[in-house]
Every structure is written in C-alpha cells, then in structure tokens.
Amino acid sequence: MKTFFSVLLLFLFGLSYSQTTISGTVIDDSGQPIPGANIIVIGTSTGTVTDFDGNFTLNITQEPPFDLQASSVGFETVVERITSKNQTVNFILKEGTSLDEVVISASRTPERIFESPVTVERIGLREIKNTASVDFYDGLENLKGVDVNTNSLTFKSVNTRGFATFANNRFMQLVDGMDNSTPALNFPIGNLVGLVETDVLSVELLPGASSALYGANAFNGILFMQSKNPFDHPGIRTSIKRGITSQKAAGDNAYTDVSFTAGHKFSNKFAGKVNFGYLKGTDWAANSEVDKNMLGGTRATNVNYNGINVYGDIVFTNIRAASGGLGIVPNVNVSRTGYNERDLTDYNAESIKADWGLYYRPFENDFEISYVGKVGTGSTIYQGTNRYYLDGFFQEQHKLEIKNNNFFLRGYIVGDKAGKSYDMEATAIQINRTWKSDTQWFRDYISTYVGASIGGATEAQSHAAARLAAENGRFEPGSPEFIAAFNKSINDPNLVTGSKFQDASKYYHADGNYNFSHLTDIAEIQIGGSYRQYSLNSFGTIYTDNNGPIDYSEFGVYTQIQKNLELNDALDLKLTGSIRYDKSEFFDGFFSPRISAGLTVNKNHNFRASIQTGFRNPTTQDLFIGLDTGAYVLVGSAPDNLDRFSRTYDISASGQLLGQPATITQTGRAAYTNSYTATSALAAAETGNAALLQIANPDLIKPEQITTSEIGYRGKYSNLIVDFSAYYNKYKDFISQGRVISPLYGTVGDNSLSFEAVKNRDYQIYGSYTNAEADVKSYGASIGLSTKIFNDFDLSGSYTYAKLDFDQAKYPSFVTNFNTPEHKFKASFGNTELFKNFGFNVSYRFSDDYFWEGTFGDGVVPEFHVVDAQINLVVPSLKSIFKVGATNLGGKEYYTAFGTGFIGSMYYASWTINNL
C-alpha cells in the first residue's frame, strides 16, 4: 500500500493547489488585435486562445518563473518570461510564417511545425476564415499532399499517400481524442457526425504511417480535430450559410448550413458548452448509364447490359445452361432489366449533430475532469461494393477524461444505428423479384426466344422479342406497385428477400499518456497505452452475427523519448525515438518502432529524416463480414467466420442431368478451400477450355506491415517559405480483396466435375479477404512554397507526386486500390486585408487522371481543374464576418471516383458571429 501511494503521488506530482493567473492581449505590429492566437506554456500542453478582441486569460498551477509563448499563423512566435503570479503580458507579433505555428499531434507534445520530426499540415481559425471551400472540412483538400474523395455532398473521405477507397480504414480521424470511425463500417464517414464549424479550434493532419504513437489504424495518416474548451472560449458563436448546389443531373437546389455554439465559464472550477449543427441539401446525383460489361454497350445493344448507376441488372444467367443445353438457345449471358438510381433514392443530403461538454477544474488549475457527449444523425450516400443510402444513420459518442499538462486518461464509447439505411442494388433486385421471380423471368425469356427463332427471327430480333415478353407487366417507377415493392424491400432486413440494414454495433476504448518532462531534464519521456473492445451487432445484415453480437478486443502500449541537443550557436539537433506494441486477440503482437532526427541550421533551415514500421490489423469487415451484394458474396476470413455464412443454391438443369440435386448448400469456407480465381473461371466458362482454370484457395488474412522512410526540409528565405518531403513505403502482406469462384459441386483441380459446374454457371462468386504474395511499394514527394507579393498579397502553391510500384502483370487478379493521381498541383492567392476589414481568397486545384479501382467498379477518373473563390468582410462592431463564395467556379463538372455523381458548383453566402 505504501508503494501504491508513492506511485500515485509521483503520477500527480504536477498538481498544485496554488494558482497562477496570466492575462493580456495579442496584437500585430500595426496595433490590430489577433483573434485565435495560441497561448501556451513552453514545455507543456497547457494553453489558451485569444478571443475576438485579442484578449486572453490563462490559469495554471505552475509556479513562476516560466516562459509563455504566443503564436498565430502568418506571424512570428513571441516568447515572454513570466516572473510573478497574476502578471499581465501584452504580445506584439510581427508578420511570420505558417512554420511558426505550434502543433501537438506529431510527437504528442507541443512543438513548432518548423521543428516537427515528421510532415504535418494544419488548419487554424485564420485558415477557416479565409478558405474558399464551403466549410472547414472541404478546405482540407487544399492542403499539400491531401486527397479528398467525394462520396456525396455530406460524406467525403480524406486520405494521403494513396490506397484510398471510401471505406478508408487505413486513415484515422480523431475528434477531441476520440476515434469517430463508425463501429459498423470501421472507417470515418467524413464530418457527418463530427465538429460544427463554430466549435473548431484547429485541425492537424499527419500524412503517412503514425502507428508508433497512435496504433494500427493510423496506417496511411491521421486527422486531428480539436474543439474549443469553454474555459478558454466562452460565449455564443453562430454561423448561418445559405446557397445553392448546381449540377446538370440534379439541377439547382437550396443548401443550408447552420452552426451554433454556446460556452460558459460559470466559475474558475466549472464550465460547459453545447453545440448544434444542421445541414441540408440535395446530393450529387449519379446517373451514368455506361455499360460495365461492354465498351459502348447499351440496353438495346448488349443483352447482358449492366449500367454503372442502373441497379438490378446485375442479375444474369447463361440462357443455354438455364434451358438445359438446348442448341437453339445461344451460349450467352442475359441480364434482367434494372432501375436507375434516381428511382431508388430522393438524394436528400442531411446532417443533424449536437454535442455537449461539462468541464470541472477542482483545483482551479490545469487539472481537469470532463464529460463530452456527441450525437449525430443524417442521410447520405455511401459507395462500397454497391451504392447504399444511409437514411437516418445515427452515431453517438460519450467520453470521460482526466488530464493536466503532464497526462491524460480517457475512456469513451462509440455506438451507431443504421436507421432506415438500405442497399440500392439489392432494392432494385427485390422489386424485380416481387413482380416476377428470376426463374420465371428467364423461363419466359428463353421460351419466347426459342419461339421467335423457330419462326425465322434473327438473333437480335429474338432477343428483343424475348425481353419484351419477359418484361410484360413490369413495375414502372412511381407506380403504386413499384412504391409498394420498394417500401417492402427497404423495410425487410432479411437480405435474401429485402435490402434494409440493421445495426447496433459499438466499441469501447480507453487510452492514456504520461509525460515525465516535469520530473527530469535528461530527455522528454512519454509512456502510454490503449485498449479497445468491439461488439458487432448487425443482426446478420452485414456480419455473420445472426446468433448474437461478435465481441473481440485489442490493446497497445508505447513509449517515446525525445532529446534536444544544442550542438553550437548555429546547430540544434532533435532526436526522437518511439516504439509501440499492439496485440489483437486473433493475431500475434507487433512492435512498431520509429526513429527520427531533425537538424536546425541558423534557425531558418530544418532538415529531418525518419524511418518507422507500422502495421494494420484486419478490419471488422475483413474478419466477420457475410454479405450478399448481388454480384458476389463477401465473406470475412476469421477462422470461425467461414462456416457461419451459409446459403442454399438452385442447381441448373444441366447440373441436375449430371446427377446433382436440385439444391446445394454451401458455406463461406468454400471461398478459401475450394475456389478458382474469378478471371480464370470466367474465361474457362466462356471458351470451354479447362486448361485456363487456376486454383485460388486464398490464405486466411493476417496483419499488413509497412516500413516507411521519409526525409524533409523546411526553410525560410526572407520572403519565401519552403516545405519539402519525400517518402518511400514498402508493404508486406498487403491486405486486399480478391475475387474467387467456388463450384457448387466437384473439387477444384479435378478437371471434370468442378469444370462442368463452372460451365453450367453452378458456382458462387465470392469476395475473399487475403494478403498479397508480393511486396507492394509506393513512393512520392511534395513541395510547398508560400510567399507575399505586392507587400500584402499571400501566394502559395504545392506540388505532389505519388507512384505505385507493383507488378500487376505478374499478379493480374490482385487489386491494390491505389486510387491516387500521379501529379497534383494546388495554389492559393489572397489578401486578408485588401482594404480595412475586407479580404479575399482564390484557390486552384489540378489533379492528373488516374485509374480508380473499387469493389463497385473500375475506371479512369479524368483530370480536373477546380477554382474556388470567396470574399469576406469583418464588421468588428457586430463581431461578425460576412462571406460570399463559390466552389468549382468554372462550372465544369468532375468526379473523384468511379461510379459517383458528378460534382457541380456551389454558391453561398454566410454570416458568422463571434467566431474569431
């Protein structure tokens, strides 16, 4: 017990009942207040931010003397010595650079961007005010090296350094320290349930692997969103934004975005806040009727037509096999007629979110206990294997945290509910089947085709007559029969007969960190750890959890040592070493070390280098999914998952002639133990050549590993700022999906019965989860330049290069989903004070064309050029900022992923009160 109390006293060594209060102002060299300036005690994470008038008050337990630092983007950092309690200090900041801004994410400790051991990007209050994007989250796409893929108006996926999909589980997003990935999907869904704009303090982004400090999911990068603490930011802030979205497919539609924040400091011990956000608009409509199956194909010219945004036509059969092998019936695949996406959704884009926080400082110092709750609901479109309408999706988070300037300890829960969400592809399939079963439809088609052929019709005429007969009485969009079948499907969670998703999954997370810098001057030492418990509960609509929730856990521990060495008056060296150990209950543990060095020369040049390893555990979907998408079945490769997915299939007439029963039941295990590669099986079925068959039988999934090396340089040249980085990534056991075909009878490799099953289309296509046999490599570089021209005009630009190094010819069936342009260029031009209180900004983005690979489909994304612009007026007497802006000012529509709606233009005006 005595030892326990000794350790406890050591842990709380930083607590003190004595308080130091520092107050003052921050102004520029012309005497204008600087709102949103960061005030921080050097060597700690304790700080505050100036209000709209540049004033601040900071209460801490630390006894003088100590150093207080003021910084703001665009100004030089200033440090003042605090020598007494209740001291007043006034900072005057001269024009500086973005490299002087302080960040915490790179090393879990405050440091200037200039000295950070890794690449880091940041958006603060100044950038939010000046962004030409419609909101702060969209503004991330203007950052160097960042890709923002637009899924829909309210769901955008942030990524860096390639390997992006909308299900981006390689990239982590933290909001006030909480992971806001959805438990059911296992990845962030943009800012749909994130921060409201009036409560955003800062956004930091670390490109590349960050596993050494942040764990397995921080594999491709990590985004930190920090809200405002009501002790430091009391008051009411609001923003009202109105405008229109303009798109050829959807027309011109109203857009509304409202944010409200109320924070109050009741005393030096207690503060609270509430936030509310509401967004409503019309989504970018997806209306492509381009044929996935045949170049230039249409429903009229291709009997096996499968339109990109036409659903239900994914159901097809080989009509000769279905006829029992009749010679008069051609050996071709024929698909059912589908419905356009516009018939299956109303394109309502909506987000409603609220959060609240209670903050208690019992000793009136930096020791703080807080509770934060967040809820969000909304409607958006998500594109995965199919297109899904997430209607009334709900997510909640609840966090308890204890912290001071030396440690934090937090625990939180994240839960979601699917609401009225449904699969649009499955909905179209079920509407068709409600009217007429697949068996009957193809029977009608075949019989009419045979009759027409016997009567002397050509093949094309026979097909036309067959489809006309099979379609007789089809439910037309908007008809009472269509509406009834639609509603029946989207309210039926049995995916054999319906298309509704159900989910009530959640995860529990705890993590903590302690910084020993107040106990020793030898080096800055940190230790920390995390624990997460998953509870998957989709009621069998996503995962194989028909019999109850699937629970599993993982944990990690880490340490970091950082040392600053002053080599001489001109040279400063910062060395950082960290290592993390993570363990999932399904896999062996992994160590993730990182070492880095930063050399500062003459205070204006910083050279850095780092090398680290990281890893990524298979996601919940990789392990436990069991989902029939219509085109194929996704089966996760956890050992106990393989037999939980089971389906009974009808056997063709040709198969029954071989002595097979009318139905056969197959489990998901067949995908991993009795399968051919999909490409080889389809080719063999098409040509009748069994020699083309290649056995797949993919290995069960295991964690993916990465080794990444990075070098960088940051430099100040009078009026020019340079920020350069280059990286090389080598992946081992790269995780990806594969397509395999499992025959419903026979054993792969027998060259007889299994081949007959393939020819008769008596097989199931599976999406398997496995690892690449070969190493996957990628490399790239980014450079950013910023300067001032004509005295007060800000000009900046960046170029990013990214390249995949993978032998696709050797592994033709393996999909990497690199999905990143080789060349990107971004530029910005503006002036925050073109004349008093009036500013403007224009931004430009160029993306090279690139090939998009995804489970929904593959295709080229053409190059695009986008210009956004805004003007703003600050009215100090009203504490208000008025802004008028437009995105995609040129009006040429573009898209960032295959299958999504084209992105049009947005025009808006906003009024923001008391937010700076």
PDB file of C-alpha atoms in Angstrom, residues 607-769:
ATOM      1  CA  PHE A 607      16.415  19.060 -42.188  1.00  0.00           C
ATOM      2  CA  ARG A 608      14.626  15.937 -40.990  1.00  0.00           C
ATOM      3  CA  ALA A 609      14.715  12.219 -41.579  1.00  0.00           C
ATOM      4  CA  SER A 610      12.719   9.378 -40.111  1.00  0.00           C
ATOM      5  CA  ILE A 611      12.147   5.682 -40.512  1.00  0.00           C
ATOM      6  CA  GLN A 612       9.417   3.644 -38.937  1.00  0.00           C
ATOM      7  CA  THR A 613       7.493   0.451 -39.240  1.00  0.00           C
ATOM      8  CA  GLY A 614       3.795   0.084 -38.819  1.00  0.00           C
ATOM      9  CA  PHE A 615       1.069  -2.471 -39.193  1.00  0.00           C
ATOM     10  CA  ARG A 616      -2.640  -2.717 -39.810  1.00  0.00           C
ATOM     11  CA  ASN A 617      -4.852  -5.324 -38.240  1.00  0.00           C
ATOM     12  CA  PRO A 618      -7.586  -6.734 -40.478  1.00  0.00           C
ATOM     13  CA  THR A 619     -10.775  -4.745 -40.003  1.00  0.00           C
ATOM     14  CA  THR A 620     -14.075  -5.977 -38.647  1.00  0.00           C
ATOM     15  CA  GLN A 621     -15.286  -6.451 -42.231  1.00  0.00           C
ATOM     16  CA  ASP A 622     -12.095  -8.268 -43.262  1.00  0.00           C
ATOM     17  CA  LEU A 623     -12.775 -10.732 -40.460  1.00  0.00           C
ATOM     18  CA  PHE A 624     -16.512 -11.099 -39.981  1.00  0.00           C
ATOM     19  CA  ILE A 625     -18.477  -9.828 -42.952  1.00  0.00           C
ATOM     20  CA  GLY A 626     -21.036 -12.131 -44.537  1.00  0.00           C
ATOM     21  CA  LEU A 627     -22.857 -10.037 -47.126  1.00  0.00           C
ATOM     22  CA  ASP A 628     -24.527 -10.958 -50.400  1.00  0.00           C
ATOM     23  CA  THR A 629     -24.060  -7.926 -52.658  1.00  0.00           C
ATOM     24  CA  GLY A 630     -25.930  -9.399 -55.587  1.00  0.00           C
ATOM     25  CA  ALA A 631     -22.845  -9.697 -57.777  1.00  0.00           C
ATOM     26  CA  TYR A 632     -20.929 -11.762 -55.260  1.00  0.00           C
ATOM     27  CA  VAL A 633     -20.801 -12.691 -51.594  1.00  0.00           C
ATOM     28  CA  LEU A 634     -18.333 -11.039 -49.234  1.00  0.00           C
ATOM     29  CA  VAL A 635     -17.016 -13.495 -46.633  1.00  0.00           C
ATOM     30  CA  GLY A 636     -14.531 -12.438 -43.952  1.00  0.00           C
ATOM     31  CA  SER A 637     -11.663 -14.780 -43.270  1.00  0.00           C
ATOM     32  CA  ALA A 638     -11.661 -15.135 -39.494  1.00  0.00           C
ATOM     33  CA  PRO A 639     -11.451 -18.908 -38.914  1.00  0.00           C
ATOM     34  CA  ASP A 640     -14.730 -19.069 -37.009  1.00  0.00           C
ATOM     35  CA  ASN A 641     -16.470 -16.913 -39.625  1.00  0.00           C
ATOM     36  CA  LEU A 642     -16.137 -19.286 -42.573  1.00  0.00           C
ATOM     37  CA  ASP A 643     -18.931 -21.668 -41.620  1.00  0.00           C
ATOM     38  CA  ARG A 644     -21.242 -19.039 -40.153  1.00  0.00           C
ATOM     39  CA  PHE A 645     -22.134 -17.879 -43.654  1.00  0.00           C
ATOM     40  CA  SER A 646     -24.295 -20.465 -45.386  1.00  0.00           C
ATOM     41  CA  ARG A 647     -26.540 -20.275 -48.442  1.00  0.00           C
ATOM     42  CA  THR A 648     -28.647 -22.755 -50.421  1.00  0.00           C
ATOM     43  CA  TYR A 649     -28.378 -22.521 -54.210  1.00  0.00           C
ATOM     44  CA  ASP A 650     -30.522 -23.846 -57.047  1.00  0.00           C
ATOM     45  CA  ILE A 651     -28.721 -26.173 -59.440  1.00  0.00           C
ATOM     46  CA  SER A 652     -29.180 -25.717 -63.183  1.00  0.00           C
ATOM     47  CA  ALA A 653     -30.994 -28.226 -65.344  1.00  0.00           C
ATOM     48  CA  SER A 654     -27.640 -29.156 -66.901  1.00  0.00           C
ATOM     49  CA  GLY A 655     -26.186 -29.775 -63.462  1.00  0.00           C
ATOM     50  CA  GLN A 656     -29.100 -31.965 -62.455  1.00  0.00           C
ATOM     51  CA  LEU A 657     -28.524 -34.061 -65.581  1.00  0.00           C
ATOM     52  CA  LEU A 658     -25.093 -34.796 -64.106  1.00  0.00           C
ATOM     53  CA  GLY A 659     -26.768 -36.338 -61.060  1.00  0.00           C
ATOM     54  CA  GLN A 660     -26.642 -33.279 -58.794  1.00  0.00           C
ATOM     55  CA  PRO A 661     -29.600 -32.476 -56.513  1.00  0.00           C
ATOM     56  CA  ALA A 662     -31.963 -29.593 -57.246  1.00  0.00           C
ATOM     57  CA  THR A 663     -30.375 -27.515 -54.459  1.00  0.00           C
ATOM     58  CA  ILE A 664     -26.985 -27.497 -52.740  1.00  0.00           C
ATOM     59  CA  THR A 665     -25.951 -25.698 -49.546  1.00  0.00           C
ATOM     60  CA  GLN A 666     -22.505 -24.110 -49.465  1.00  0.00           C
ATOM     61  CA  THR A 667     -20.696 -22.239 -46.667  1.00  0.00           C
ATOM     62  CA  GLY A 668     -18.232 -19.397 -46.950  1.00  0.00           C
ATOM     63  CA  ARG A 669     -15.399 -21.834 -46.276  1.00  0.00           C
ATOM     64  CA  ALA A 670     -15.554 -22.823 -49.949  1.00  0.00           C
ATOM     65  CA  ALA A 671     -14.138 -19.424 -50.916  1.00  0.00           C
ATOM     66  CA  TYR A 672     -10.881 -20.282 -49.111  1.00  0.00           C
ATOM     67  CA  THR A 673     -10.666 -24.054 -49.616  1.00  0.00           C
ATOM     68  CA  ASN A 674     -12.374 -24.898 -52.919  1.00  0.00           C
ATOM     69  CA  SER A 675     -12.148 -21.999 -55.364  1.00  0.00           C
ATOM     70  CA  TYR A 676     -10.737 -20.845 -58.681  1.00  0.00           C
ATOM     71  CA  THR A 677      -9.632 -17.317 -59.476  1.00  0.00           C
ATOM     72  CA  ALA A 678     -12.633 -15.486 -60.897  1.00  0.00           C
ATOM     73  CA  THR A 679     -10.845 -14.336 -64.045  1.00  0.00           C
ATOM     74  CA  SER A 680      -9.690 -17.847 -64.938  1.00  0.00           C
ATOM     75  CA  ALA A 681     -13.066 -19.470 -64.210  1.00  0.00           C
ATOM     76  CA  LEU A 682     -14.973 -16.933 -66.296  1.00  0.00           C
ATOM     77  CA  ALA A 683     -12.503 -17.388 -69.153  1.00  0.00           C
ATOM     78  CA  ALA A 684     -12.822 -21.170 -68.939  1.00  0.00           C
ATOM     79  CA  ALA A 685     -16.615 -20.943 -68.949  1.00  0.00           C
ATOM     80  CA  GLU A 686     -16.538 -18.628 -71.961  1.00  0.00           C
ATOM     81  CA  THR A 687     -14.136 -20.746 -74.036  1.00  0.00           C
ATOM     82  CA  GLY A 688     -14.862 -24.235 -72.707  1.00  0.00           C
ATOM     83  CA  ASN A 689     -11.125 -24.677 -72.066  1.00  0.00           C
ATOM     84  CA  ALA A 690     -10.445 -26.315 -68.681  1.00  0.00           C
ATOM     85  CA  ALA A 691      -6.709 -25.600 -69.016  1.00  0.00           C
ATOM     86  CA  LEU A 692      -7.426 -21.955 -68.248  1.00  0.00           C
ATOM     87  CA  LEU A 693      -8.593 -22.727 -64.712  1.00  0.00           C
ATOM     88  CA  GLN A 694      -6.325 -21.530 -61.887  1.00  0.00           C
ATOM     89  CA  ILE A 695      -6.825 -22.678 -58.313  1.00  0.00           C
ATOM     90  CA  ALA A 696      -7.230 -19.788 -55.864  1.00  0.00           C
ATOM     91  CA  ASN A 697      -7.822 -21.119 -52.307  1.00  0.00           C
ATOM     92  CA  PRO A 698      -6.540 -17.870 -50.763  1.00  0.00           C
ATOM     93  CA  ASP A 699      -4.807 -17.926 -47.393  1.00  0.00           C
ATOM     94  CA  LEU A 700      -6.652 -16.556 -44.401  1.00  0.00           C
ATOM     95  CA  ILE A 701      -5.923 -12.933 -43.700  1.00  0.00           C
ATOM     96  CA  LYS A 702      -3.177 -11.675 -41.391  1.00  0.00           C
ATOM     97  CA  PRO A 703      -1.948  -8.190 -40.399  1.00  0.00           C
ATOM     98  CA  GLU A 704      -0.395  -5.948 -43.023  1.00  0.00           C
ATOM     99  CA  GLN A 705       3.006  -4.368 -42.364  1.00  0.00           C
ATOM    100  CA  ILE A 706       4.718  -1.242 -43.641  1.00  0.00           C
ATOM    101  CA  THR A 707       8.216   0.184 -43.499  1.00  0.00           C
ATOM    102  CA  THR A 708       8.342   3.847 -44.391  1.00  0.00           C
ATOM    103  CA  SER A 709      11.291   6.175 -44.791  1.00  0.00           C
ATOM    104  CA  GLU A 710      10.902   9.920 -45.026  1.00  0.00           C
ATOM    105  CA  ILE A 711      13.139  12.919 -45.497  1.00  0.00           C
ATOM    106  CA  GLY A 712      12.135  16.555 -45.391  1.00  0.00           C
ATOM    107  CA  TYR A 713      13.249  20.136 -45.379  1.00  0.00           C
ATOM    108  CA  ARG A 714      11.682  23.347 -44.126  1.00  0.00           C
ATOM    109  CA  GLY A 715      13.310  26.655 -44.814  1.00  0.00           C
ATOM    110  CA  LYS A 716      12.774  30.397 -44.514  1.00  0.00           C
ATOM    111  CA  TYR A 717      14.286  32.646 -47.174  1.00  0.00           C
ATOM    112  CA  SER A 718      13.382  36.236 -46.309  1.00  0.00           C
ATOM    113  CA  ASN A 719      10.009  36.338 -48.069  1.00  0.00           C
ATOM    114  CA  LEU A 720       9.816  32.702 -49.179  1.00  0.00           C
ATOM    115  CA  ILE A 721       8.844  29.620 -47.178  1.00  0.00           C
ATOM    116  CA  VAL A 722       9.742  26.131 -48.420  1.00  0.00           C
ATOM    117  CA  ASP A 723       8.345  22.845 -47.098  1.00  0.00           C
ATOM    118  CA  PHE A 724       9.518  19.663 -48.836  1.00  0.00           C
ATOM    119  CA  SER A 725       9.107  15.980 -48.033  1.00  0.00           C
ATOM    120  CA  ALA A 726       9.716  12.678 -49.792  1.00  0.00           C
ATOM    121  CA  TYR A 727       8.827   9.149 -48.721  1.00  0.00           C
ATOM    122  CA  TYR A 728       9.254   5.518 -49.686  1.00  0.00           C
ATOM    123  CA  ASN A 729       6.810   2.881 -48.447  1.00  0.00           C
ATOM    124  CA  LYS A 730       7.239  -0.871 -48.576  1.00  0.00           C
ATOM    125  CA  TYR A 731       4.249  -3.011 -47.673  1.00  0.00           C
ATOM    126  CA  LYS A 732       4.362  -6.639 -46.672  1.00  0.00           C
ATOM    127  CA  ASP A 733       1.290  -8.895 -46.561  1.00  0.00           C
ATOM    128  CA  PHE A 734      -0.716  -6.127 -48.242  1.00  0.00           C
ATOM    129  CA  ILE A 735      -4.419  -6.584 -47.460  1.00  0.00           C
ATOM    130  CA  SER A 736      -6.898  -6.557 -50.307  1.00  0.00           C
ATOM    131  CA  GLN A 737      -9.985  -8.272 -51.620  1.00  0.00           C
ATOM    132  CA  GLY A 738      -9.814 -10.956 -54.268  1.00  0.00           C
ATOM    133  CA  ARG A 739     -12.498 -12.449 -56.499  1.00  0.00           C
ATOM    134  CA  VAL A 740     -12.850 -16.221 -56.483  1.00  0.00           C
ATOM    135  CA  ILE A 741     -15.385 -18.659 -57.865  1.00  0.00           C
ATOM    136  CA  SER A 742     -16.391 -21.761 -55.903  1.00  0.00           C
ATOM    137  CA  PRO A 743     -18.102 -24.538 -57.874  1.00  0.00           C
ATOM    138  CA  LEU A 744     -21.232 -25.874 -56.183  1.00  0.00           C
ATOM    139  CA  TYR A 745     -20.114 -29.427 -56.938  1.00  0.00           C
ATOM    140  CA  GLY A 746     -16.780 -31.024 -57.672  1.00  0.00           C
ATOM    141  CA  THR A 747     -13.327 -30.293 -56.256  1.00  0.00           C
ATOM    142  CA  VAL A 748     -11.124 -27.630 -57.791  1.00  0.00           C
ATOM    143  CA  GLY A 749      -8.372 -29.157 -59.862  1.00  0.00           C
ATOM    144  CA  ASP A 750     -10.317 -32.283 -60.755  1.00  0.00           C
ATOM    145  CA  ASN A 751     -10.685 -31.078 -64.383  1.00  0.00           C
ATOM    146  CA  SER A 752     -14.047 -32.793 -64.565  1.00  0.00           C
ATOM    147  CA  LEU A 753     -16.997 -32.191 -62.236  1.00  0.00           C
ATOM    148  CA  SER A 754     -15.849 -28.799 -60.969  1.00  0.00           C
ATOM    149  CA  PHE A 755     -15.257 -27.710 -64.586  1.00  0.00           C
ATOM    150  CA  GLU A 756     -18.775 -28.826 -65.506  1.00  0.00           C
ATOM    151  CA  ALA A 757     -20.087 -26.718 -62.608  1.00  0.00           C
ATOM    152  CA  VAL A 758     -18.209 -23.700 -63.953  1.00  0.00           C
ATOM    153  CA  LYS A 759     -19.526 -24.264 -67.493  1.00  0.00           C
ATOM    154  CA  ASN A 760     -23.081 -24.645 -66.170  1.00  0.00           C
ATOM    155  CA  ARG A 761     -22.721 -21.470 -64.071  1.00  0.00           C
ATOM    156  CA  ASP A 762     -23.359 -23.584 -60.994  1.00  0.00           C
ATOM    157  CA  TYR A 763     -20.983 -21.617 -58.838  1.00  0.00           C
ATOM    158  CA  GLN A 764     -20.863 -18.754 -56.374  1.00  0.00           C
ATOM    159  CA  ILE A 765     -18.614 -15.727 -56.783  1.00  0.00           C
ATOM    160  CA  TYR A 766     -17.022 -14.639 -53.519  1.00  0.00           C
ATOM    161  CA  GLY A 767     -15.101 -11.608 -52.394  1.00  0.00           C
ATOM    162  CA  SER A 768     -12.270 -13.022 -50.287  1.00  0.00           C
ATOM    163  CA  TYR A 769     -10.014 -11.165 -47.863  1.00  0.00           C
TER     164      TYR A 769
END
